[in-house]
Structures are given as C-alpha cells and as structure tokens.
Coordinates of C-alpha atoms in Angstrom, one line a residue:
M1 CA -6.9 18.5 -72.9
M2 CA -7.7 16.3 -69.8
Q3 CA -5.5 16.9 -66.8
S4 CA -3.5 13.9 -65.8
K5 CA -3.6 14.7 -62.1
W6 CA -6.4 15.6 -59.7
V7 CA -5.9 19.2 -58.6
L8 CA -6.8 20.0 -55.0
S9 CA -6.4 23.0 -52.8
S10 CA -4.5 22.4 -49.6
N11 CA -7.5 22.8 -47.4
R12 CA -9.6 20.3 -49.6
A13 CA -6.8 17.8 -49.6
I14 CA -6.5 18.1 -45.8
L15 CA -10.3 17.6 -45.4
L16 CA -10.3 14.5 -47.6
L17 CA -7.3 13.0 -45.9
S18 CA -8.9 13.6 -42.5
I19 CA -12.2 11.9 -43.6
Y20 CA -10.2 9.0 -45.0
I21 CA -8.3 8.5 -41.8
L22 CA -11.4 8.7 -39.7
L23 CA -13.4 6.3 -41.7
I24 CA -10.7 3.7 -42.7
F25 CA -7.9 3.8 -40.1
N26 CA -10.3 4.2 -37.1
I27 CA -12.6 1.3 -37.7
G28 CA -11.2 -0.2 -34.4
F29 CA -12.1 3.0 -32.5
W30 CA -15.6 3.2 -33.9
S31 CA -16.1 -0.5 -33.2
Y32 CA -15.1 0.2 -29.5
L33 CA -17.6 3.0 -29.3
F34 CA -20.4 0.8 -30.6
Q35 CA -19.6 -1.9 -28.0
H36 CA -19.3 0.5 -25.0
V37 CA -21.7 3.4 -25.7
T38 CA -25.4 2.7 -26.2
L39 CA -27.3 5.1 -28.5
K40 CA -30.4 5.1 -26.2
N41 CA -28.8 7.2 -23.3
N42 CA -26.1 8.9 -25.4
V43 CA -27.8 10.5 -28.3
I44 CA -25.9 13.8 -28.0
F45 CA -22.6 12.0 -27.7
W46 CA -23.2 9.9 -30.9
F47 CA -24.5 13.0 -32.7
T48 CA -21.5 15.1 -31.9
V49 CA -18.5 12.7 -31.8
P50 CA -18.1 12.5 -35.6
V51 CA -18.1 16.3 -35.8
L52 CA -15.6 16.6 -32.9
M53 CA -13.3 13.9 -34.4
L54 CA -13.3 15.4 -37.9
A55 CA -12.6 19.0 -36.5
A56 CA -9.8 17.7 -34.3
M57 CA -8.3 15.7 -37.1
N58 CA -8.5 18.5 -39.5
F59 CA -6.8 20.8 -37.0
C60 CA -3.9 18.3 -36.6
M61 CA -3.5 17.8 -40.3
Q62 CA -3.3 21.5 -40.9
L63 CA -0.2 21.6 -38.7
L64 CA 1.6 18.9 -40.7
F65 CA 0.5 19.9 -44.2
W66 CA 3.0 22.4 -45.7
P67 CA 4.6 22.8 -49.2
Y68 CA 7.2 20.2 -50.1
L69 CA 7.0 18.7 -46.6
H70 CA 3.6 17.1 -47.3
W71 CA 5.1 14.9 -50.1
L72 CA 7.0 13.1 -47.3
M73 CA 4.5 13.4 -44.4
V74 CA 1.3 12.2 -46.1
P75 CA 2.6 8.9 -47.6
L76 CA 4.4 8.2 -44.3
L77 CA 1.2 8.9 -42.4
L78 CA -0.8 6.6 -44.7
L79 CA 1.7 3.7 -44.4
L80 CA 2.1 4.0 -40.6
G81 CA -1.6 4.6 -40.1
S82 CA -2.5 1.6 -42.1
A83 CA -0.1 -0.7 -40.1
V84 CA -1.3 0.6 -36.7
S85 CA -5.0 0.6 -37.7
Y86 CA -4.7 -3.1 -38.5
A87 CA -3.2 -3.9 -35.0
V88 CA -6.0 -1.9 -33.4
M89 CA -8.8 -3.3 -35.6
M90 CA -7.8 -6.9 -35.7
Q91 CA -5.8 -7.5 -32.5
H92 CA -7.4 -4.9 -30.3
I93 CA -4.0 -3.4 -29.5
Y94 CA -3.9 -0.2 -27.5
F95 CA -1.0 1.6 -29.2
D96 CA 1.0 3.6 -26.6
A97 CA 4.6 4.3 -25.7
N98 CA 4.9 0.9 -24.1
M99 CA 3.7 -0.8 -27.3
L100 CA 6.1 1.2 -29.4
Q101 CA 8.9 0.2 -27.1
N102 CA 7.9 -3.5 -27.5
I103 CA 8.0 -3.1 -31.3
M104 CA 11.4 -1.5 -31.1
Q105 CA 12.7 -4.4 -29.0
T106 CA 11.0 -7.2 -30.9
N107 CA 13.0 -9.9 -32.8
I108 CA 12.5 -11.4 -36.3
G109 CA 10.5 -14.4 -35.0
E110 CA 8.0 -12.2 -33.0
A111 CA 7.7 -9.8 -36.0
G112 CA 7.0 -12.7 -38.4
A113 CA 4.1 -14.0 -36.3
W114 CA 2.5 -10.6 -36.5
L115 CA 3.2 -9.8 -40.2
T116 CA 0.5 -12.1 -41.6
P117 CA -0.8 -12.2 -45.3
Q118 CA -3.9 -10.4 -44.0
F119 CA -1.7 -7.6 -42.6
W120 CA 0.2 -7.2 -45.9
M121 CA -3.1 -7.1 -47.8
W122 CA -4.5 -4.4 -45.5
L123 CA -1.3 -2.4 -45.7
G124 CA -1.3 -2.6 -49.5
I125 CA -4.9 -1.7 -50.0
T126 CA -5.3 1.1 -47.4
G127 CA -1.8 2.4 -47.1
L128 CA 0.5 1.7 -50.1
L129 CA -2.0 2.2 -52.9
P130 CA -3.4 5.5 -51.5
A131 CA 0.2 6.7 -50.8
Q132 CA 1.2 5.9 -54.4
W133 CA -1.9 7.6 -55.8
Y134 CA -1.2 10.6 -53.7
C135 CA 2.4 10.9 -55.0
W136 CA 1.6 10.4 -58.6
G137 CA -2.1 11.3 -59.1
V138 CA -2.6 14.4 -57.0
N139 CA -1.5 18.0 -57.6
I140 CA -1.7 20.3 -54.6
H141 CA -2.6 23.8 -55.4
Y142 CA -1.3 26.5 -53.0
T143 CA -2.8 30.0 -53.3
K144 CA -0.4 32.8 -54.2
P145 CA 1.0 35.0 -52.8
W146 CA 1.9 32.9 -49.7
Y147 CA 0.2 35.1 -47.2
R148 CA -3.2 34.4 -48.8
E149 CA -2.6 30.7 -48.4
F150 CA -1.5 31.2 -44.9
G151 CA -4.6 33.3 -44.1
K152 CA -6.9 30.6 -45.5
R153 CA -5.2 28.0 -43.4
I154 CA -5.4 30.1 -40.3
V155 CA -9.2 30.6 -40.8
V156 CA -9.7 26.8 -41.1
I157 CA -7.5 26.2 -38.0
I158 CA -9.6 28.7 -36.0
A159 CA -12.8 27.2 -37.3
S160 CA -11.7 23.7 -36.3
L161 CA -10.8 24.8 -32.8
I162 CA -14.1 26.7 -32.4
T163 CA -16.0 23.5 -33.5
V164 CA -14.0 21.4 -31.0
F165 CA -14.7 23.7 -28.1
T166 CA -18.3 24.2 -29.0
V167 CA -19.0 20.4 -29.2
I168 CA -17.3 19.8 -25.9
L169 CA -19.3 22.6 -24.2
L170 CA -22.6 21.3 -25.6
A171 CA -22.0 17.7 -24.4
Y172 CA -19.4 18.2 -21.6
G173 CA -21.0 15.8 -19.2
S174 CA -21.1 13.0 -21.8
Y175 CA -17.5 13.4 -22.9
I176 CA -16.0 13.8 -19.5
S177 CA -17.8 10.7 -18.3
F178 CA -16.9 8.7 -21.3
F179 CA -13.2 9.5 -21.2
R180 CA -13.0 9.0 -17.4
N181 CA -14.5 5.6 -17.8
N182 CA -12.4 4.7 -20.8
K183 CA -9.1 6.2 -20.0
T184 CA -7.1 4.3 -22.6
V185 CA -9.5 4.9 -25.5
N186 CA -7.2 7.6 -27.0
H187 CA -4.7 4.8 -27.7
L188 CA -7.2 3.5 -30.3
I189 CA -7.3 6.7 -32.3
V190 CA -5.1 6.7 -35.4
P191 CA -2.8 8.6 -36.1
T192 CA -2.7 10.5 -32.7
N193 CA -1.9 7.2 -30.9
F194 CA 1.3 6.4 -32.7
V195 CA 2.4 10.1 -33.1
G196 CA 1.8 10.6 -29.3
A197 CA 3.6 7.3 -28.6
A198 CA 6.6 8.4 -30.6
V199 CA 6.8 11.8 -28.9
K200 CA 6.5 10.3 -25.4
T201 CA 9.1 7.7 -26.2
A202 CA 11.5 10.4 -27.4
Y203 CA 10.8 12.4 -24.2
N204 CA 11.2 9.4 -22.0
T205 CA 14.5 8.6 -23.6
Y206 CA 15.7 12.1 -22.9
D207 CA 14.1 12.2 -19.4
A208 CA 15.7 9.0 -18.3
H209 CA 19.1 10.6 -18.4
Q210 CA 18.2 13.6 -16.3
P211 CA 20.1 13.6 -13.0
L212 CA 18.3 13.6 -9.7
Q213 CA 18.6 16.9 -7.9
R214 CA 19.0 16.5 -4.1
I215 CA 17.7 18.9 -1.6
G216 CA 18.0 19.2 2.2
M217 CA 21.5 17.7 2.3
D218 CA 21.9 19.4 5.7
A219 CA 18.7 17.8 7.1
S220 CA 19.0 16.4 10.7
H221 CA 16.6 15.2 13.3
Q222 CA 16.9 14.5 17.0
R223 CA 14.4 12.4 18.9
H224 CA 12.8 13.9 22.0
G225 CA 10.9 11.8 24.6
N226 CA 8.5 9.2 23.4
K227 CA 8.7 7.8 19.9
R228 CA 6.8 10.1 17.6
L229 CA 4.5 9.2 14.7
L230 CA 2.8 11.5 12.2
I231 CA 0.3 9.8 9.9
L232 CA -0.4 11.8 6.7
V233 CA -3.7 10.8 5.2
I234 CA -3.9 11.9 1.5
G235 CA -7.5 12.2 0.5
E236 CA -8.7 11.7 -3.1
T237 CA -11.2 14.0 -4.8
T238 CA -12.9 15.2 -1.6
R239 CA -14.1 18.7 -1.9
A240 CA -14.5 21.2 1.0
Q241 CA -18.1 22.1 0.0
N242 CA -19.4 18.7 1.1
W243 CA -17.3 18.4 4.2
G244 CA -19.6 18.3 7.2
L245 CA -17.2 20.1 9.6
N246 CA -17.1 23.0 7.2
G247 CA -20.8 23.8 7.7
Y248 CA -22.3 21.7 4.9
Q249 CA -26.1 21.4 5.2
R250 CA -25.7 17.6 5.7
Q251 CA -23.6 16.1 8.4
T252 CA -21.2 14.1 6.3
T253 CA -18.6 13.9 9.1
P254 CA -20.6 12.7 12.1
E255 CA -17.8 10.7 13.7
L256 CA -15.3 13.5 13.5
A257 CA -17.9 15.9 14.7
A258 CA -18.2 13.8 17.8
M259 CA -14.5 14.4 18.3
A260 CA -14.8 18.2 17.8
N261 CA -12.9 19.0 20.9
Q262 CA -10.0 16.8 19.9
V263 CA -9.6 17.6 16.2
V264 CA -8.7 20.9 14.4
N265 CA -10.6 21.5 11.2
F266 CA -9.3 23.9 8.5
P267 CA -12.2 25.3 6.5
H268 CA -10.2 27.5 4.1
V269 CA -7.7 25.4 2.2
S270 CA -6.8 25.4 -1.5
S271 CA -5.1 22.6 -3.5
C272 CA -2.0 22.8 -5.6
G273 CA -3.8 21.3 -8.7
T274 CA -7.0 19.9 -9.9
A275 CA -5.7 16.4 -10.6
T276 CA -3.7 13.9 -8.6
A277 CA -0.9 13.8 -11.1
V278 CA -0.3 17.5 -10.4
S279 CA -1.3 17.9 -6.8
L280 CA 0.5 15.0 -5.3
P281 CA 4.0 15.8 -6.5
C282 CA 3.4 19.5 -5.9
L283 CA 2.3 19.2 -2.3
F284 CA 5.3 17.1 -1.4
S285 CA 7.7 19.4 -3.2
N286 CA 9.4 22.5 -1.9
M287 CA 8.0 24.6 -4.7
P288 CA 4.8 26.7 -4.1
R289 CA 2.0 26.3 -6.6
Q290 CA 2.7 29.6 -8.3
H291 CA 6.3 28.5 -9.1
Y292 CA 5.7 24.8 -9.4
Q293 CA 7.5 23.1 -12.3
A294 CA 6.3 19.5 -13.0
N295 CA 9.4 18.6 -15.0
L296 CA 11.7 19.8 -12.2
A297 CA 9.7 17.9 -9.6
K298 CA 10.2 14.7 -11.4
H299 CA 13.9 15.0 -11.0
Q300 CA 14.1 16.6 -7.6
E301 CA 13.8 15.1 -4.2
G302 CA 10.8 16.0 -2.1
L303 CA 9.6 16.1 1.5
L304 CA 9.8 12.4 2.1
D305 CA 13.4 12.2 0.9
V306 CA 14.4 15.0 3.2
L307 CA 12.7 13.3 6.2
Q308 CA 14.4 10.0 5.4
R309 CA 17.8 11.7 5.1
S310 CA 17.3 13.4 8.5
G311 CA 16.8 10.0 10.2
V312 CA 13.0 9.9 10.3
A313 CA 11.5 6.6 9.2
V314 CA 9.2 7.1 6.2
S315 CA 6.7 4.6 4.7
W316 CA 3.9 4.9 2.1
R317 CA 0.8 2.7 1.9
D318 CA -1.2 3.1 -1.3
N319 CA -4.8 2.5 -2.4
D320 CA -5.1 5.0 -5.2
G321 CA -3.1 3.8 -8.1
G322 CA 0.4 4.9 -7.2
C323 CA 2.3 7.9 -5.7
K324 CA 3.2 9.6 -9.0
G325 CA 6.9 9.3 -8.2
V326 CA 6.7 10.9 -4.7
C327 CA 7.5 7.6 -2.9
D328 CA 10.0 6.1 -5.4
R329 CA 13.0 6.3 -3.0
I330 CA 11.3 5.3 0.2
R331 CA 9.6 2.2 1.5
H332 CA 6.2 1.9 -0.2
L333 CA 3.5 -0.8 -0.5
D334 CA 0.3 -1.2 -2.5
V335 CA -2.8 -2.3 -0.7
R336 CA -2.9 -5.5 -2.7
D337 CA 0.5 -6.4 -1.3
W338 CA -0.9 -7.1 2.1
A339 CA -4.6 -7.5 1.5
P340 CA -4.9 -9.7 -1.6
N341 CA -8.1 -11.4 -0.4
L342 CA -10.1 -8.2 -0.1
K343 CA -13.0 -7.6 -2.5
C344 CA -11.3 -5.1 -4.8
N345 CA -12.1 -3.9 -8.3
S346 CA -9.9 -2.6 -11.1
D347 CA -9.6 0.8 -9.4
G348 CA -8.5 -0.5 -6.0
C349 CA -9.9 -1.6 -2.7
L350 CA -12.0 -0.1 0.0
D351 CA -10.0 2.4 2.1
E352 CA -10.4 0.3 5.3
S353 CA -7.8 -2.1 3.8
L354 CA -5.2 0.6 4.6
L355 CA -5.7 -0.1 8.3
I356 CA -5.0 -3.8 8.1
N357 CA -1.9 -4.7 10.2
L358 CA -1.4 -1.0 10.8
H359 CA -1.0 -1.6 14.6
G360 CA 1.8 -4.1 13.9
M361 CA 3.6 -1.7 11.6
I362 CA 3.4 1.1 14.2
T363 CA 4.7 -1.2 16.9
N364 CA 7.7 -2.2 14.8
M365 CA 8.8 1.4 14.0
P366 CA 12.4 1.7 15.1
N367 CA 12.3 5.5 15.7
D368 CA 10.3 8.6 14.9
A369 CA 8.3 8.1 11.8
V370 CA 6.1 9.6 9.1
L371 CA 3.6 7.2 7.5
V372 CA 1.6 8.2 4.5
L373 CA -1.8 6.6 3.7
H374 CA -2.9 7.3 0.2
T375 CA -6.7 6.7 0.0
M376 CA -9.2 6.1 -2.8
G377 CA -11.5 8.6 -1.0
S378 CA -14.2 10.0 -3.3
H379 CA -12.6 9.1 -6.6
G380 CA -15.1 9.2 -9.5
P381 CA -16.9 8.6 -11.6
A382 CA -17.8 5.3 -9.9
Y383 CA -18.5 6.9 -6.6
Y384 CA -20.8 4.1 -5.6
Q385 CA -17.9 1.7 -5.4
R386 CA -16.0 3.7 -2.9
Y387 CA -17.9 2.7 0.2
P388 CA -19.5 -0.5 1.7
E389 CA -23.3 -1.0 1.8
A390 CA -23.4 0.2 5.5
F391 CA -22.5 3.7 4.4
R392 CA -25.2 3.9 1.7
R393 CA -27.1 6.3 3.9
F394 CA -28.1 9.1 1.5
T395 CA -30.5 7.7 -1.1
P396 CA -31.4 7.3 -3.9
T397 CA -27.9 6.8 -5.3
C398 CA -26.2 6.8 -8.7
D399 CA -25.1 3.2 -9.0
T400 CA -23.3 3.5 -12.3
N401 CA -20.1 5.2 -13.6
Q402 CA -22.2 6.8 -16.4
I403 CA -22.9 9.8 -14.1
Q404 CA -24.5 11.9 -16.7
Q405 CA -27.4 9.5 -16.7
C406 CA -28.1 10.2 -13.0
T407 CA -30.1 13.0 -11.5
R408 CA -28.2 15.7 -9.5
E409 CA -29.8 14.4 -6.3
Q410 CA -28.6 10.8 -7.0
L411 CA -25.1 12.0 -7.8
R412 CA -24.9 14.2 -4.7
N413 CA -26.2 11.4 -2.5
T414 CA -23.6 9.0 -3.8
Y415 CA -20.8 11.5 -3.4
D416 CA -21.8 12.4 0.1
N417 CA -21.8 8.7 1.0
T418 CA -18.1 8.6 0.0
V419 CA -17.4 11.5 2.4
L420 CA -19.3 9.6 5.2
Y421 CA -16.9 6.7 4.6
T422 CA -13.9 8.9 4.7
D423 CA -15.1 10.4 8.0
H424 CA -15.3 6.8 9.3
I425 CA -11.8 5.9 8.1
L426 CA -10.2 9.0 9.7
A427 CA -12.1 8.4 13.0
E428 CA -10.8 4.8 13.0
I429 CA -7.2 6.0 12.6
I430 CA -7.6 8.4 15.5
K431 CA -9.0 5.7 17.7
L432 CA -6.2 3.3 16.8
L433 CA -3.6 6.0 17.7
Q434 CA -5.4 6.7 20.9
N435 CA -4.9 3.1 21.9
E436 CA -1.2 3.1 21.2
S437 CA 0.4 3.5 24.6
G438 CA 3.8 5.3 25.0
L439 CA 3.5 6.8 21.5
A440 CA 3.4 10.5 20.6
S441 CA 1.1 10.5 17.7
A442 CA -0.7 12.8 15.3
M443 CA -2.8 12.5 12.1
W444 CA -3.0 15.1 9.4
Y445 CA -5.6 14.7 6.7
F446 CA -6.0 16.7 3.5
S447 CA -7.4 16.0 0.1
D448 CA -5.4 16.3 -3.1
H449 CA -8.0 18.2 -5.0
G450 CA -11.8 18.7 -5.2
E451 CA -14.5 17.6 -7.6
S452 CA -17.3 19.1 -9.7
L453 CA -20.7 17.4 -9.4
G454 CA -22.5 19.0 -12.4
E455 CA -22.3 22.6 -11.3
N456 CA -22.5 24.7 -14.5
G457 CA -22.4 21.5 -16.5
I458 CA -19.0 20.5 -15.2
Y459 CA -18.2 17.0 -13.8
L460 CA -15.3 15.3 -12.1
H461 CA -12.0 17.3 -12.0
A462 CA -8.7 18.2 -13.9
T463 CA -10.1 21.5 -15.3
P464 CA -7.1 23.8 -15.9
Y465 CA -6.4 25.6 -12.6
A466 CA -6.7 29.1 -14.1
I467 CA -10.4 28.5 -15.0
A468 CA -11.2 25.7 -12.5
P469 CA -14.3 26.2 -10.4
E470 CA -13.9 26.5 -6.6
E471 CA -15.4 23.0 -6.2
Q472 CA -12.2 21.5 -7.7
T473 CA -9.7 23.7 -5.8
R474 CA -11.1 23.9 -2.3
V475 CA -10.3 20.9 -0.1
P476 CA -10.9 19.7 3.4
M477 CA -8.1 19.5 5.9
L478 CA -8.0 18.1 9.5
F479 CA -5.4 17.7 12.2
W480 CA -5.4 15.6 15.4
A481 CA -2.6 15.1 17.9
N482 CA -2.4 13.4 21.3
H483 CA -1.1 15.2 24.4
D484 CA 2.4 13.7 24.0
F485 CA 2.8 14.8 20.4
A486 CA 1.6 18.3 21.1
E487 CA 3.9 18.5 24.1
I488 CA 7.0 17.3 22.2
S489 CA 6.2 19.6 19.2
N490 CA 5.4 22.5 21.5
L491 CA 2.0 22.9 20.0
D492 CA -0.8 25.0 21.5
M493 CA -3.9 23.3 20.2
N494 CA -6.3 26.0 21.2
C495 CA -4.2 28.5 19.4
L496 CA -4.2 26.3 16.3
R497 CA -8.0 26.0 16.4
R498 CA -8.3 29.8 16.3
H499 CA -5.8 30.2 13.5
A500 CA -7.4 27.4 11.5
H501 CA -10.7 29.3 11.2
Q502 CA -9.2 32.8 10.8
Q503 CA -6.6 32.2 8.1
E504 CA -6.4 30.6 4.6
F505 CA -4.0 27.8 3.9
S506 CA -2.9 25.7 0.9
H507 CA -0.8 22.7 -0.1
D508 CA 2.1 25.1 -0.1
N509 CA 2.2 24.8 3.7
I510 CA 2.6 21.0 3.9
F511 CA 6.3 20.7 3.1
H512 CA 7.4 23.1 5.7
S513 CA 4.8 22.3 8.3
V514 CA 5.8 18.6 8.4
L515 CA 9.4 19.5 8.8
G516 CA 8.5 21.7 11.7
L517 CA 6.2 19.1 13.3
M518 CA 9.0 16.5 13.1
D519 CA 11.8 18.8 14.3
V520 CA 13.8 18.4 11.2
K521 CA 16.5 21.1 10.9
T522 CA 17.3 22.1 7.3
S523 CA 17.9 25.2 5.3
E524 CA 14.9 24.2 3.1
Y525 CA 12.6 25.0 5.9
Q526 CA 10.7 28.3 5.8
T527 CA 9.0 29.4 9.0
Q528 CA 6.4 31.6 7.2
L529 CA 5.0 28.6 5.3
D530 CA 4.8 26.4 8.5
L531 CA 1.1 26.7 9.4
F532 CA 1.9 25.4 13.0
A533 CA 4.7 27.9 13.6
S534 CA 2.6 30.7 15.0
C535 CA 1.2 28.3 17.6
R536 CA 4.4 26.5 18.5
K537 CA 6.4 27.7 21.5
N538 CA 10.2 27.9 21.4
N539 CA 10.4 26.7 17.8
F540 CA 14.0 25.6 17.2
N541 CA 13.9 27.0 13.6
Y542 CA 13.2 30.6 14.8

C-alpha cells in the first residue's frame, strides 16, 4: 500500500528546508552578489560561498527543529521568509530592526500600498503552499531512543560548524574584505535578517528602560593659573608596528620625529578591544579591560560625564561615524556639521577637517576644558581614501577597497601613507596649540585598536581579543604638553619620557590619567592606574 505522506528523517528534512530557503528566499541576496562581486577576481569566494551558506543555514535550522515544535516553526518560517524575501528581492529592502520597527508602526494605507497582487502571489506560491504541504504531506521520522536522534543531530551540527570555519579559513581575505565593504549585506539574508531584527527589537525594547548609572557624583575641579586645555585625539585603526617613532623601518612619523624633544612616545601600549565599538566605550569607562562589561557601559556614565560634572568643559568632534554612546550627554558635533563643503565620501572626510575653526573654538572656551577629536585615521579597507594626494609617498598603492586583490607591498604602502597623514594632523594640532598664547595646553593621542595587513592571512580587525594577533592589539600613543600645562599639572616631562619607554601601558590608564591631568577630585580616581602619577610632584590625590 502506497504511503500517503513523504517520510523524512529530521536531518534530511532540515537539509531540504535549508536548500529551499537558500535558493528561493535568497534570490535578492544572490542577485546582490552577482552585481557586486565579479567572478574574475573572486573565484575562491564564489566557489565557497554556497557551501558556507548551506552549512550555516543547516546549523541554524538544527537549533529550531525539534519534535512537535517544528510543526509550528517551519510553517511560520516559510510564511515570514516568503514575505521578507519578496521585499528584499523586488524592493531591495534591507531588513533590519529599524525596518521591523517601521512595519510595526505602519498604518493601513501604507500597508495597502505594499501588499500588491504580486506580493500575495509570491506569498502563496513560495510560502503558503509549501507550508500547507509540509503540514499535511510530510511525516518526520525521529530515531528512537531519543539519545540516538540527539547524537545524530549533534554530529551534523559539529560537521556544519567545521565546514563553516574551514571555508572561512580557506578564503579569509575574500570574506573579510567583502563583508567590510558590504556591511549591511547580512540584512539581505533570509531568515537570519528578520530573526535577528526581532531579537534586536526585543532587546532594544528592554534596553531602553534600563536606568542610567551615575558615577563620580563627588567630582570637583578647581582652576589653577591659566586656562587649561587637554585635546584627546582618538586614532582609528593605527597599529604600533607601523608607527615611525616606535622604530619602524620606515619613517612614517617624520613631523613628530622632528619634535622628538617636545613629545613623549609610548611604544608599549595595548588596546581595550580590537574594534571601535568595543574599544571606544571601554577606554572611556572606569572598568579595566579584564572586567569590562559592554552592557553595563551602555547604561553607565563614563570619563566625559565625570569631567563635565566636575566643572570641566567637554566637547567632542567626530569624523569616524559616531562616538558609540560615549558622547551622548556632552556637546558633540560631526565633521559635516561645520565642514559641509569638504570633499567627503560615504565614510567621512579627511581628518584635517577636524581642525577647521578649532582656533575659534579654543578661544571661546569659558574655563578649563577637554576636547576630543575622533579621527578617521587608518580605517580600512579603503585606506587610499584616508589621505590627500600629497601624502601618497609610498608607492605603488592599493587604490581599491578590494584589498585581497592587492599585493602585500601595495597594501603596506597605502597603509603607511595613512600613518604619514596622521603624523601630519598631530603635528598641526601641536603647532596650533603652540601659537595659543596664555593657554596651558596638552595633546594626548592614542589609537582605538590596531590592524592586520595580511599577516597569517588575516586582514583588517575585530578578531576576538583572546586570539587576536598583536597587530590588532598594540597601538601607538603620544603625549605633548606646553610648559604652562606641565607646570600646572606638576608634570616632570623628563621623568615621563623614561617611564614611557620602560613600562607597559593600556587603555585602562586613560580614565584615571585624564582625571589626574585635569585635577579632578573624585573617589573614582585610582592613582595606580594614572600613568602620569609617578612623574607628578605633590599630586593632590595622594
């Protein structure tokens, strides 16, 4: 007698479902790849991406596919996946948490304009009919006893993960470059885009109701002598290995080297993270890297809040896509707010734009102040866009954001040119401060994290810290202060130069060192983490 239903094992059902989703629901994603990734220079990428996608999808489906639960999850996945895939395929919509929020807030009129006959036809053919057939025409067979079924599933999960990691290792350069250049492409992949959007929306709803934790409520500051200004220059993606003052084989910091008797270089400094989203909030928090909690940092005040509460004027100028929440409660401006006519691209403007009208801003400071300049620095993969033509000194260069297509020499040359330009920007800031009469001024530069330039097949950054190469965790750091600032802050600059070369430092030192430099009294301050403390005479916090 012929069976009325198609009998499938759980693993076979998951594999067929994964293939169906990849082929039908991800037409929009595949179309995007065909438009943005040529076969000629990306053979390995095109050969491996279907394998990677199928293994990753199979892994995800394994986590959702369980007895009884699958009768609800699979039809729901088919219906929602069909609807979202139509939006991605036909309307080129990037489905993220913001898009989900828009859908939740839409009205009948807006929804009616989107729910066209073509949409309903697509939903019926690719979503409703397969869901109906799954419910009435398929019988899922689970191996008994249960632990054998569980064992088979675990084997498939492990095999899927091994496949994913193997593919990534084989074509790491191609994948890291593609996803860096196409940061929103994940919002085209069904169903991870709408599942991720739902999870993020739920978290954001919860997160929005978390209270802000205040710190340094006892912070106080008293002005001494001339008006005091500390400029913090936050570098982007500049690594210590290519910093000329650190003994790099090339002189990538010639202008700062000419000021060697004025500046203090710190050759042994480690970052808090390997990506801006981690390092920036971390270095401004009162938590050391070993105990840093990103979720807590989002709802806790940081260094700039404490400075502002003490009476120090605080401002932030940005040329790197935002401050990751660090400057939310202080005065902050984006480079485009005051330099709209500069030649900028989608990533930002040249860092010299941060210096426009800086003199006027300094002149108008009402009291002691800390000013943060957040630079674009050496941000990749489009390194060639980070400096003007005059700083294209190391050639040949890699004049594309497809860095895996360039030679190691081209890539290094282009990156070194970004460091040359950073050297120039820092030297210009020092010169500007030197020309400000009656002002006790200092500049402190440090990068947020480093960068990999193909060493061991690794490019760019954001590798998990525990396994990150040293190129991503060692960063340059430089300090300059005029005589008045050093005198007011009781700094022995010669002592500082000796300590800078003899000791190791990290982003953990920044919170407490800035408080010490600006004479801010608070119980949050820890002398042992103030890198200037050992070279400061009569420190009030002792």
